[in-house]
Amino acid sequence: MRATYFRCPGMGLVFAHPECYLSAEDERAVYDRHQNSPDDSVIVNSFSLFDRWPRGCQGKSRADFGSGPAPRVGDV
């Protein structure tokens, strides 16, 4: 099935239609294939995106919904 995506014009959030969500079993299979290491420069460098966090969000909380043994946002 091809995924259907929507974009919120106010926030720019892009999200999939709920009918396109993976089952819990399929989601776990994808998660189990993922390798996340603090020694992986690709993973660590991807967090440079947080340097561009909108200035209006200063002082706000951010959640790290990544995959791996530990949170990475706090490490970088």
Coordinates of C-alpha atoms in Angstrom, one line a residue:
M1 CA 0.0 0.0 0.0
R2 CA 1.3 3.4 -0.9
A3 CA 1.3 5.8 2.1
T4 CA -0.8 9.0 2.1
Y5 CA 0.8 12.0 3.8
F6 CA -0.6 15.3 5.0
R7 CA 1.1 18.5 5.8
C8 CA -0.1 21.0 8.4
P9 CA 0.3 24.5 6.8
G10 CA 0.6 26.2 10.2
M11 CA 3.4 24.1 11.6
G12 CA 4.8 22.3 8.6
L13 CA 4.3 19.0 10.3
V14 CA 4.1 16.1 7.8
F15 CA 2.3 13.0 9.0
A16 CA 0.9 9.8 7.5
H17 CA -2.8 8.8 7.4
P18 CA -3.6 6.5 10.3
E19 CA -4.5 3.7 7.8
C20 CA -0.8 3.7 6.7
Y21 CA 0.5 3.0 10.2
L22 CA 2.5 -0.1 10.7
S23 CA 1.1 -2.9 12.9
A24 CA 2.9 -3.3 16.3
E25 CA 4.6 -6.4 14.9
D26 CA 5.8 -4.7 11.7
E27 CA 7.0 -1.7 13.7
R28 CA 9.0 -3.9 16.0
A29 CA 10.6 -5.7 13.0
V30 CA 11.8 -2.3 11.7
Y31 CA 13.0 -1.3 15.1
D32 CA 15.0 -4.5 15.5
R33 CA 16.9 -3.9 12.2
H34 CA 18.0 -0.4 13.4
Q35 CA 21.5 0.0 14.8
N36 CA 22.2 3.1 16.8
S37 CA 25.6 3.7 18.3
P38 CA 27.1 6.8 19.9
D39 CA 30.2 6.1 17.8
D40 CA 28.3 6.4 14.5
S41 CA 29.1 9.9 13.2
V42 CA 26.1 9.8 10.8
I43 CA 23.7 9.4 13.8
V44 CA 25.6 12.0 16.0
N45 CA 25.9 14.5 13.2
S46 CA 22.2 14.2 12.4
F47 CA 21.5 16.0 15.7
S48 CA 23.0 19.2 14.3
L49 CA 19.5 19.8 13.1
F50 CA 18.7 20.7 16.6
D51 CA 21.1 23.7 16.3
R52 CA 18.5 25.2 14.0
W53 CA 15.6 24.7 16.4
P54 CA 13.3 27.7 16.1
R55 CA 14.3 30.4 18.5
G56 CA 10.7 30.7 19.8
C57 CA 11.2 27.3 21.3
Q58 CA 14.0 28.2 23.6
G59 CA 13.4 26.9 27.1
K60 CA 11.0 24.3 25.8
S61 CA 11.4 20.5 26.2
R62 CA 12.3 18.2 23.4
A63 CA 11.6 14.4 23.3
D64 CA 14.1 11.9 21.9
F65 CA 12.0 9.3 20.2
G66 CA 14.9 7.6 18.6
S67 CA 15.9 3.9 18.5
G68 CA 18.7 2.6 20.5
P69 CA 20.0 1.8 23.9
A70 CA 20.1 5.4 25.2
P71 CA 18.9 8.9 24.4
R72 CA 21.3 10.8 22.0
V73 CA 19.9 14.3 22.1
G74 CA 21.3 14.8 25.6
D75 CA 24.7 13.6 24.5
V76 CA 25.3 16.2 21.8

